[in-house]
XYZ file of C-alpha atoms in Angstrom:
507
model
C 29.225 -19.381 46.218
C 31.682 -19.669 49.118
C 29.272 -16.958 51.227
C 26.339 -19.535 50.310
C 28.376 -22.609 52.081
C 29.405 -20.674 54.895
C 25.752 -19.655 55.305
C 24.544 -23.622 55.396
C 27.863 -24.678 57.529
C 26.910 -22.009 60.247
C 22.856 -23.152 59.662
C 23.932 -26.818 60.356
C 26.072 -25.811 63.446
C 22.858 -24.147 64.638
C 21.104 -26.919 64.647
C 23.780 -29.172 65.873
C 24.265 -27.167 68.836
C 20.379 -26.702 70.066
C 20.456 -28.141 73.418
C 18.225 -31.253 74.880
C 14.719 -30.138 77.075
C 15.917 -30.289 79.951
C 14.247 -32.232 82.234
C 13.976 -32.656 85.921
C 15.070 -36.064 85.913
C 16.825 -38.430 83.647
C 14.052 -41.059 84.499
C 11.028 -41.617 86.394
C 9.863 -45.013 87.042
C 6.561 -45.627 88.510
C 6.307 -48.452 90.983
C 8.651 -50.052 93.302
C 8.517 -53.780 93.193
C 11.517 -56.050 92.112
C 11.553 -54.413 88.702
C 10.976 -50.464 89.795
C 14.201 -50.912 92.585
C 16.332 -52.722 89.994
C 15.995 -50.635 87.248
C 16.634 -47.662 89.544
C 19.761 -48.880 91.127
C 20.952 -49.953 87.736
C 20.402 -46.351 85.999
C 21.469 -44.260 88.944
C 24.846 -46.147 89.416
C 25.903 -45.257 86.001
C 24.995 -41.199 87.294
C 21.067 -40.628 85.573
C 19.380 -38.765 88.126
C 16.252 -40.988 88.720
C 13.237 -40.777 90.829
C 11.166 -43.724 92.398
C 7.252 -42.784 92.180
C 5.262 -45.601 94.383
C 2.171 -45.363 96.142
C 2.008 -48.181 98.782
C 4.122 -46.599 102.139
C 7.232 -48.952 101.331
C 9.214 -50.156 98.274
C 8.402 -53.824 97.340
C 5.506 -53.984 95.618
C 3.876 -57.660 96.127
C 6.929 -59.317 96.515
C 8.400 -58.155 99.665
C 4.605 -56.823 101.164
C 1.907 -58.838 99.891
C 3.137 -62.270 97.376
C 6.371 -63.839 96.752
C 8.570 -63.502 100.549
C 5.212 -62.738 102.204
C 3.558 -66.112 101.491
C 7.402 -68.310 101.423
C 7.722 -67.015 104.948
C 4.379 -68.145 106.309
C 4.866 -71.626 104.667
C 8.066 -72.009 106.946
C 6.115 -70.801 109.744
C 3.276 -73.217 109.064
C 6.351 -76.232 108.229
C 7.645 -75.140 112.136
C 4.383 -74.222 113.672
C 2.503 -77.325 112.700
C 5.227 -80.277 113.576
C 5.278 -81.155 110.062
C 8.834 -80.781 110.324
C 9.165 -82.670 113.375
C 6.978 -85.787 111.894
C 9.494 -85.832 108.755
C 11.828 -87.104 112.078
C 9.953 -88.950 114.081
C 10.520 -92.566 112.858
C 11.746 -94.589 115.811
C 11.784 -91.198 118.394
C 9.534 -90.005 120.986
C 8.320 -86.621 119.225
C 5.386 -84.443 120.947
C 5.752 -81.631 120.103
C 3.503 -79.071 118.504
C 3.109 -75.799 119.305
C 0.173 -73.523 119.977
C -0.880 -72.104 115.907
C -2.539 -69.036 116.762
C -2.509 -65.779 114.155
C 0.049 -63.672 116.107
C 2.730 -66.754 116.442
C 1.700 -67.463 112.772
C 1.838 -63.964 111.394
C 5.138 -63.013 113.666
C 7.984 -64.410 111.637
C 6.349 -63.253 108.083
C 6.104 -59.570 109.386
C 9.805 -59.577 110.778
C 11.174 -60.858 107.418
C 8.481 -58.379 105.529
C 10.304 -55.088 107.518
C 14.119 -56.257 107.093
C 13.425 -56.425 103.409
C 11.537 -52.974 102.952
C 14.624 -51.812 104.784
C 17.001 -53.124 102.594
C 14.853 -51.892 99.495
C 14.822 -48.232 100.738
C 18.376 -48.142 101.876
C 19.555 -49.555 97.879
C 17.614 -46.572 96.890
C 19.445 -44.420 99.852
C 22.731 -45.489 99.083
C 24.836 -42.738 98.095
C 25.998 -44.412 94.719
C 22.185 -44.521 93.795
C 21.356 -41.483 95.853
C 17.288 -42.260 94.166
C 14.634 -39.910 94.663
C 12.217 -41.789 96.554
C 8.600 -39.793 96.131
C 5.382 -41.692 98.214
C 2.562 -40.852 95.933
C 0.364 -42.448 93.191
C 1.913 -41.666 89.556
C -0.106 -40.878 86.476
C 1.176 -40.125 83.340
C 0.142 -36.123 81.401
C 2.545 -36.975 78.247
C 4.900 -39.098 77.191
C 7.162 -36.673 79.116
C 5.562 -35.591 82.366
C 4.509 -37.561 85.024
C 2.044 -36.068 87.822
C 2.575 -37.365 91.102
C -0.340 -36.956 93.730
C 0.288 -37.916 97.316
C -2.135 -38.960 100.055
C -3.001 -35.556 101.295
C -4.348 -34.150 97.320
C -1.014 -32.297 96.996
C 0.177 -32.549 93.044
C 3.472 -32.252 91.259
C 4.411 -32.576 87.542
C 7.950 -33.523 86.712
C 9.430 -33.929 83.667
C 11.624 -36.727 82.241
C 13.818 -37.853 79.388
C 12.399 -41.494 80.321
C 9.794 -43.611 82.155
C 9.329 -46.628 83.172
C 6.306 -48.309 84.253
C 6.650 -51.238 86.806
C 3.493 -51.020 88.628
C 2.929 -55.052 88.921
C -0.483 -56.646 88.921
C -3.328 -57.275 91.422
C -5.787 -60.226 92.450
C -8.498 -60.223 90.040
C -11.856 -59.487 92.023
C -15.345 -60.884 90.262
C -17.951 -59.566 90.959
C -20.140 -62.687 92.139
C -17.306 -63.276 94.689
C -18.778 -61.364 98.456
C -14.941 -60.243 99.222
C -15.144 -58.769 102.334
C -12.300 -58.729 105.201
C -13.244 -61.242 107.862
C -13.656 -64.182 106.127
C -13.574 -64.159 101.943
C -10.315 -63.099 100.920
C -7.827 -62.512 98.055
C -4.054 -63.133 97.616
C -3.332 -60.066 99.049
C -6.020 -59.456 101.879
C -5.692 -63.206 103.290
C -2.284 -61.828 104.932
C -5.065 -59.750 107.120
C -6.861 -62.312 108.563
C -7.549 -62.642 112.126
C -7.461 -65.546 113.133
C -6.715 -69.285 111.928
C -9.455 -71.168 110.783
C -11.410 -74.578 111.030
C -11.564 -74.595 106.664
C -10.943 -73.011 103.983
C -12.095 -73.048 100.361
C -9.328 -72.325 97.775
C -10.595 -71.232 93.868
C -7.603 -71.378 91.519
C -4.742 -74.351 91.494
C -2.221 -72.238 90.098
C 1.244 -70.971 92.147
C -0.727 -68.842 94.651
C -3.628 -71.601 95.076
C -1.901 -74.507 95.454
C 1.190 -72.726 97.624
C -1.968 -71.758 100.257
C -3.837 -74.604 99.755
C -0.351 -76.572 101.127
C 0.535 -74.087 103.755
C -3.226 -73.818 105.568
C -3.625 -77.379 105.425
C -0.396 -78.351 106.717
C -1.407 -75.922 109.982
C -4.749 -78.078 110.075
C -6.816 -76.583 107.870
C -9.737 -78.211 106.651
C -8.688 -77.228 103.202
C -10.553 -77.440 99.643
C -8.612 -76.780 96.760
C -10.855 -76.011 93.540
C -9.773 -75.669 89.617
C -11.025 -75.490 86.268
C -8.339 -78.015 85.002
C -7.821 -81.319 85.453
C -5.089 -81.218 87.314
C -3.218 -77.976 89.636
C -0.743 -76.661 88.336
C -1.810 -78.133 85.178
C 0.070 -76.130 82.472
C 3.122 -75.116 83.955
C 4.710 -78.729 85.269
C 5.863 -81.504 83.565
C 2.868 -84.338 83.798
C 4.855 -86.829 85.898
C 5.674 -84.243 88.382
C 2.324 -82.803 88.559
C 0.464 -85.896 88.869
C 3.267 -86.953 91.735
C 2.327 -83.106 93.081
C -1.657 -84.092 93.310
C -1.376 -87.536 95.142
C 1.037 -85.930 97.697
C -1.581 -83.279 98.262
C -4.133 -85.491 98.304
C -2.519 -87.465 100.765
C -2.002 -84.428 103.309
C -5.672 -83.910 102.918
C -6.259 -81.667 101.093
C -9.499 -82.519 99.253
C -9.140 -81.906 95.166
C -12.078 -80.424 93.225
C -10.532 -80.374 89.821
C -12.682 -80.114 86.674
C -14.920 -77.178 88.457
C -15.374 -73.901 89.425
C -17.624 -71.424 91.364
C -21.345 -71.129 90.223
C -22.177 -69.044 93.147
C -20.838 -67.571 96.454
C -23.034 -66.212 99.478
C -22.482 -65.684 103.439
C -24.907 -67.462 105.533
C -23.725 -65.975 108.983
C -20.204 -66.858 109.614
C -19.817 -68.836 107.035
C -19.169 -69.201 103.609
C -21.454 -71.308 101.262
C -20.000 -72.099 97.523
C -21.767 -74.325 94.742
C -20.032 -75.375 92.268
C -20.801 -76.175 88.494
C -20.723 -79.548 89.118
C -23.973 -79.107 91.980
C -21.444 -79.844 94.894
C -22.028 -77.389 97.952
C -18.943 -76.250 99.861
C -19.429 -75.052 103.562
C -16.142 -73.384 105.175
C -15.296 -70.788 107.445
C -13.306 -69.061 104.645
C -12.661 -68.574 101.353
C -9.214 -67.220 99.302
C -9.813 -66.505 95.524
C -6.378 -66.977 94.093
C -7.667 -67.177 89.997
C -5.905 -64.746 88.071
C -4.028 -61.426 88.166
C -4.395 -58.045 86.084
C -2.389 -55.947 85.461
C -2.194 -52.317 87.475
C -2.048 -49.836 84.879
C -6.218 -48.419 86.158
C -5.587 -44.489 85.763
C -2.503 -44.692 84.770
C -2.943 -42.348 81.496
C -1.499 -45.133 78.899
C -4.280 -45.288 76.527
C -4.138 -41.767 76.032
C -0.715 -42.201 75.326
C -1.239 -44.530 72.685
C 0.422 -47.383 74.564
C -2.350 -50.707 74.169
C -3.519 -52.558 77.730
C -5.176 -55.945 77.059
C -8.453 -57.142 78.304
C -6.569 -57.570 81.991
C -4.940 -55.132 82.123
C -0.994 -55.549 80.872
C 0.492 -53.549 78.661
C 0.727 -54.993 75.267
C 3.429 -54.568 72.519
C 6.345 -54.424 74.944
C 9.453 -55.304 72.928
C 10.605 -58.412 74.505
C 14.463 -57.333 74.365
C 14.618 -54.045 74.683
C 11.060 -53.203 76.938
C 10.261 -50.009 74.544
C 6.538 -49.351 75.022
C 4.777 -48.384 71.363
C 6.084 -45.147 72.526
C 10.000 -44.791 72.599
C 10.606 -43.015 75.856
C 8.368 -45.182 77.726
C 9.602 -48.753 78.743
C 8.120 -51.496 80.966
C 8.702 -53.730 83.216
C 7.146 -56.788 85.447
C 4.032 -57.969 86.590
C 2.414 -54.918 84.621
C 3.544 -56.950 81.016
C 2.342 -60.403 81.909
C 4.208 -63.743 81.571
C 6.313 -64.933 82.956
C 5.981 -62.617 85.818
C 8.345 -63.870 88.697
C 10.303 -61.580 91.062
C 13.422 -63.092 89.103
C 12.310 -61.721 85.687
C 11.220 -58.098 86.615
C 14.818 -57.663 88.141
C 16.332 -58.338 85.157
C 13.390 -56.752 82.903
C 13.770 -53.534 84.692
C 18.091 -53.580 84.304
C 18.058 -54.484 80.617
C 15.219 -51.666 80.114
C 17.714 -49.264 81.376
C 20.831 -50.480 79.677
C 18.716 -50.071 76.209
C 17.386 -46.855 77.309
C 20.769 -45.171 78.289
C 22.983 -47.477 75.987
C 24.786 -49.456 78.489
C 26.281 -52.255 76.874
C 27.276 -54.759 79.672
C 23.519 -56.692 79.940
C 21.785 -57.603 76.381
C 18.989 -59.469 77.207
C 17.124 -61.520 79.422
C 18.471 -65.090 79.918
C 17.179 -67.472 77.379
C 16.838 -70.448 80.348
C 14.578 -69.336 83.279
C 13.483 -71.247 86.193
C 10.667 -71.480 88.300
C 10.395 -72.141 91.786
C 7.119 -73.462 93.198
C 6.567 -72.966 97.119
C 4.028 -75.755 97.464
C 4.482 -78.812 100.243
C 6.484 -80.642 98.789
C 8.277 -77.919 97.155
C 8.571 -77.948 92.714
C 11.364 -76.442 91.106
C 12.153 -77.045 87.136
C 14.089 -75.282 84.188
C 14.303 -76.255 80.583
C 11.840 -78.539 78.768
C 9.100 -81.182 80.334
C 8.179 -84.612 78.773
C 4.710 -83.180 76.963
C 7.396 -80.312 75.113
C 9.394 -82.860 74.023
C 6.934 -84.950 72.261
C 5.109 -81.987 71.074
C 8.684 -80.692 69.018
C 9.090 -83.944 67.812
C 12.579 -84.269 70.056
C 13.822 -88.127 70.933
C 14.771 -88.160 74.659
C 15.610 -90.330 77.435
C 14.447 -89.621 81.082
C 16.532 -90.250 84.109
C 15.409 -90.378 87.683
C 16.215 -90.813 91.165
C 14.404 -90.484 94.690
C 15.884 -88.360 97.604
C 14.850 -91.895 100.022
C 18.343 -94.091 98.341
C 20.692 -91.276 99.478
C 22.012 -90.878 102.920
C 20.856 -87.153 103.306
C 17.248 -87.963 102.120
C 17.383 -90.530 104.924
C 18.569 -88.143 107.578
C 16.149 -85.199 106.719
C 13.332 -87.407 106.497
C 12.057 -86.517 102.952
C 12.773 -89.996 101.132
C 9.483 -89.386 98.544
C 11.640 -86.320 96.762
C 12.794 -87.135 93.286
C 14.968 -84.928 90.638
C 14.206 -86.083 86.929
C 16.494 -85.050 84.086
C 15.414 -85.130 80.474
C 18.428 -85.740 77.563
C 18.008 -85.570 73.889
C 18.982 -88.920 72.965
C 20.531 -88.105 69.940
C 23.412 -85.909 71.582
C 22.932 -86.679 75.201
C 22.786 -83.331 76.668
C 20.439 -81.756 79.318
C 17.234 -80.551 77.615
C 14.978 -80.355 80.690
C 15.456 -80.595 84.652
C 12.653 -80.944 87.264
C 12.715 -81.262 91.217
C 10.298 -82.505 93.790
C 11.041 -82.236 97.434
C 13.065 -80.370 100.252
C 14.587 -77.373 98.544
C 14.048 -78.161 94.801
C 13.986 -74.005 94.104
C 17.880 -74.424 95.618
C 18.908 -77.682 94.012
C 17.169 -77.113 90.311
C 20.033 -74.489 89.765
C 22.565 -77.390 89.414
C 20.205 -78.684 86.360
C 20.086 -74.849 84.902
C 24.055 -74.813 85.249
C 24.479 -77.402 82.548
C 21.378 -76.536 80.543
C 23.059 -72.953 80.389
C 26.279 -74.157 78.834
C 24.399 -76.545 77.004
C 26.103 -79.348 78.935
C 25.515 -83.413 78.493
C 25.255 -86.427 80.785
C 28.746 -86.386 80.879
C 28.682 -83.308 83.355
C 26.713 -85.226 85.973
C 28.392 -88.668 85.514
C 32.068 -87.053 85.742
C 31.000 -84.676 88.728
C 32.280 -85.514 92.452
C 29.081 -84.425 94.519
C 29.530 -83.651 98.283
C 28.026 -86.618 100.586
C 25.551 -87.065 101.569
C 23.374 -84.155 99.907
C 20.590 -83.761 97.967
C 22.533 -82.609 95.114
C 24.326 -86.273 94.757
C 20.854 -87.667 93.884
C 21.814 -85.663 90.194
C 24.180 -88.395 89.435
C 22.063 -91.231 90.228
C 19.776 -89.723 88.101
C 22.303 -89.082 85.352
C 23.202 -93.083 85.787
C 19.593 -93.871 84.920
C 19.338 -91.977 81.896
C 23.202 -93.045 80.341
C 21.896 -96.926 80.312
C 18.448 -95.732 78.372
C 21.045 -93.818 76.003
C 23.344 -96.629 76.090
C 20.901 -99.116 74.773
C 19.711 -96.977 72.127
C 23.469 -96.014 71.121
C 24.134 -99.536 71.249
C 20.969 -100.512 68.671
C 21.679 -97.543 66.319
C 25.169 -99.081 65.890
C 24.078 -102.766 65.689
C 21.452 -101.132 62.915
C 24.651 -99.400 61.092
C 26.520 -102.409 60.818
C 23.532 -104.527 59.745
C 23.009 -101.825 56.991
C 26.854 -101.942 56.006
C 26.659 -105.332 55.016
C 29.261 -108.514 55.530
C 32.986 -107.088 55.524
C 34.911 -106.838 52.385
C 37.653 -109.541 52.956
């Protein structure tokens, strides 16, 4: 009896004791955009040897070389370039000034700002507290273990992991009745090579990327189209007010709105660029960017043999929305690649909270439950929390509050009197439920809104608060002030209701 339980103690110290594969690396993430570089920095500071697979010749992905601080940059360049900045000023001066919009002024400032941040990226991965294994190569996946790595030249290498990450982002979606070609009908990421300004422009899709270069070639003088399949741009991601505010400023720019269509048929007739529409209009322009819809990169990638689903464009499916586990355990992911809400913002913090679930770090949890969204259009849209259409849709009583940049001293000097921040309260309790900016800098100023909607503050917060002035940021109050009399007059006839229902005092 005793030889029999020394027997099974020494079989389960056996098995105890059998050591981990070992693997080249602790993980191998695949794609270096905003989610890749973050989730790398974030496992290699806690001392996981990691390696950085990415194909393109410098970290980013499309937010540092082909979206997000690619496009921002050119719309300050086409703000500067155009005078548009200078006309915001010119009431009651002499202003002449305009300068010269060719592409290489145009294109300078946006591929200054596009180096200094592939810089940075490769120097975070450099860093000798990351100390990241930067390989330039496209990645594919053998087994949910092994990841082969083939560089430019047809060289190959398999390396083996304990985990991978995907964060390979998304690209323009290309139909095939669209004649993309690279002089004159572009995508979101080719546009960036065009060479040289032109008379018009035809814009399919009203979304973020649409309407951002619909704004920005229009305000360089453009003649600009903008076409969608909605009603209105920007049509499910805005609050209504805002968005219908957001068309009549466009339209006022000049920017002339096709809304309720979409492309039949696209040919080249020399130069240019003929388009009918579904609704039997015929577009003529020098130029055409297609700007309707992403899909995801995963192409070649190896995930369906994996077992890992990709939906009909492309993103992988059945990511757990905490923790960023793939349907296989090992295999996380991150970004673009996943879908919604896909924002630079996000895939940072998707790709650190994969890696603090993957190698148990307990300081980050989860993504945080209030995100915003920034908007680069002319005027600029920022917003966090609910809009006026959620609200009725829940069934939750509110109260709006609102206030134009134009009544406060610093919309006066900056010349944008048309912005406006709007705050929506729950009426019952008073506190923030929804926060949306139109105007100079509403991607900056929004984050006051998020502040309070993060600590789940009231109206109190903005009433009781002593704002700088004059800024932007004072208009909050004013705001706030519009709401607490719509609250107070409710307040007041719920209590003159209560005391009707109470009756005549007992005496």
């Amino acid at each position: 009896m005793a030889e029999a339980k020394i027997s099974a103690s020494k079989e389960l110290e056996a098995k105890a004791t059998v050591a981990e594969p070992k693997y080249d690396y602790d993980l191998i993430i695949v794609g270096g955009g905003p989610g890749g570089e973050k989730a790398a920095a974030q496992a290699a500071y806690f001392k996981h040897k990691v390696a950085l697979i990415e194909e393109h010749t410098a970290m980013g992905g499309a937010c540092i070389n082909w979206g997000t601080l690619a496009s921002k940059t050119l719309r300050e360049s086409a703000l500067f370039l155009s005078g548009f900045r200078t006309r915001q000023l010119g009431e009651g001066m002499d202003v002449s000034f305009k300068a010269d919009v060719n592409l290489s002024n145009f294109m300078h400032r946006q591929k200054m700002v596009q180096s200094r941040m592939q810089e940075r990226a490769h120097a975070n991965m450099d860093a000798p507290w990351h100390n990241v294994n930067r390989i330039h190569a496209r990645g594919t996946l053998a087994d949910k273990n092994t990841v082969i790595c083939k560089s430019a030249d047809g060289k190959e290498q398999r390396l083996t992991t304990k985990y991978i990450l995907i964060s390979t982002g998304s690209v323009p979606a290309r139909p095939p009745n669209i004649p993309f070609n690279d002089a004159n009908v572009f995508d979101s990421t080719t546009v960036l090579e065009m060479r040289q300004v032109p008379k018009s422009m035809i814009v399919v899709g009203g979304g973020v990327i649409g309407s951002e270069y619909a704004c920005l070639f229009n305000a360089l003088g453009v003649e600009t189209y903008l076409v969608h399949p909605k009603g209105r741009a920007l049509d499910s991601l805005l609050d209504a007010e805002i968005g219908e505010i957001f068309m009549k400023r466009m339209e006022d720019a000049g920017i002339k709105l096709l809304m309720n269509d979409s492309v039949e048929s696209c040919v080249l007739d020399g130069s240019k660029v003929k388009t009918k529409l579904k609704s039997g209009k015929e577009i003529v322009t020098e130029t055409m960017l297609y700007a309707l819809g992403r899909s995801g990169c995963t192409k070649g990638l190896g995930l369906e043999a994996l077992g890992i689903p990709v939906g009909k464009y492309g993103h992988i499916e059945k990511v757990d929305p905490i923790s960023y586990q793939t349907t296989v355990s090992n295999i996380y992911a991150a970004g673009d690649v996943i879908g919604a809400p896909a924002l630079a913002s996000t895939s940072m913090e998707q790709g650190r909270l994969a890696m603090c679930h993957a190698f148990n770090l307990k300081y980050k949890t989860r993504l945080a439950p209030i995100l915003p969204a920034g908007i680069y259009t002319i005027p600029e849209i920022s917003q966090v929390g609910l809009t006026e259409q959620d609200c009725r849709k829940a069934g939750i009583p509110y109260v709006v509050g609102k206030d134009v940049f134009g009544k406060h001293g610093r919309g006066q000097i900056i010349g944008d009197t048309e912005g406006m921040i709007k705050l929506i309260f729950n009426a019952l309790d008073g506190k923030l439920i929804g926060c949306h900016v139109i105007g100079e800098i509403a991607s900056e100023l929004v984050h006051i809104g998020m502040a309070c909607l993060q600590f789940e503050g009231d109206i109190e917060f903005f009433i009781s608060t002593c704002f700088n002035y004059p800024t932007l940021s004072d208009v909050y109050k004013y705001a706030a002030y519009d709401a607490l009399a719509k609250l107070n007059k409710i307040r007041d006839a719920a209590t003159a209701k209560a005391n009707e229902m109470a009756g005549p005092a007992i005496r």
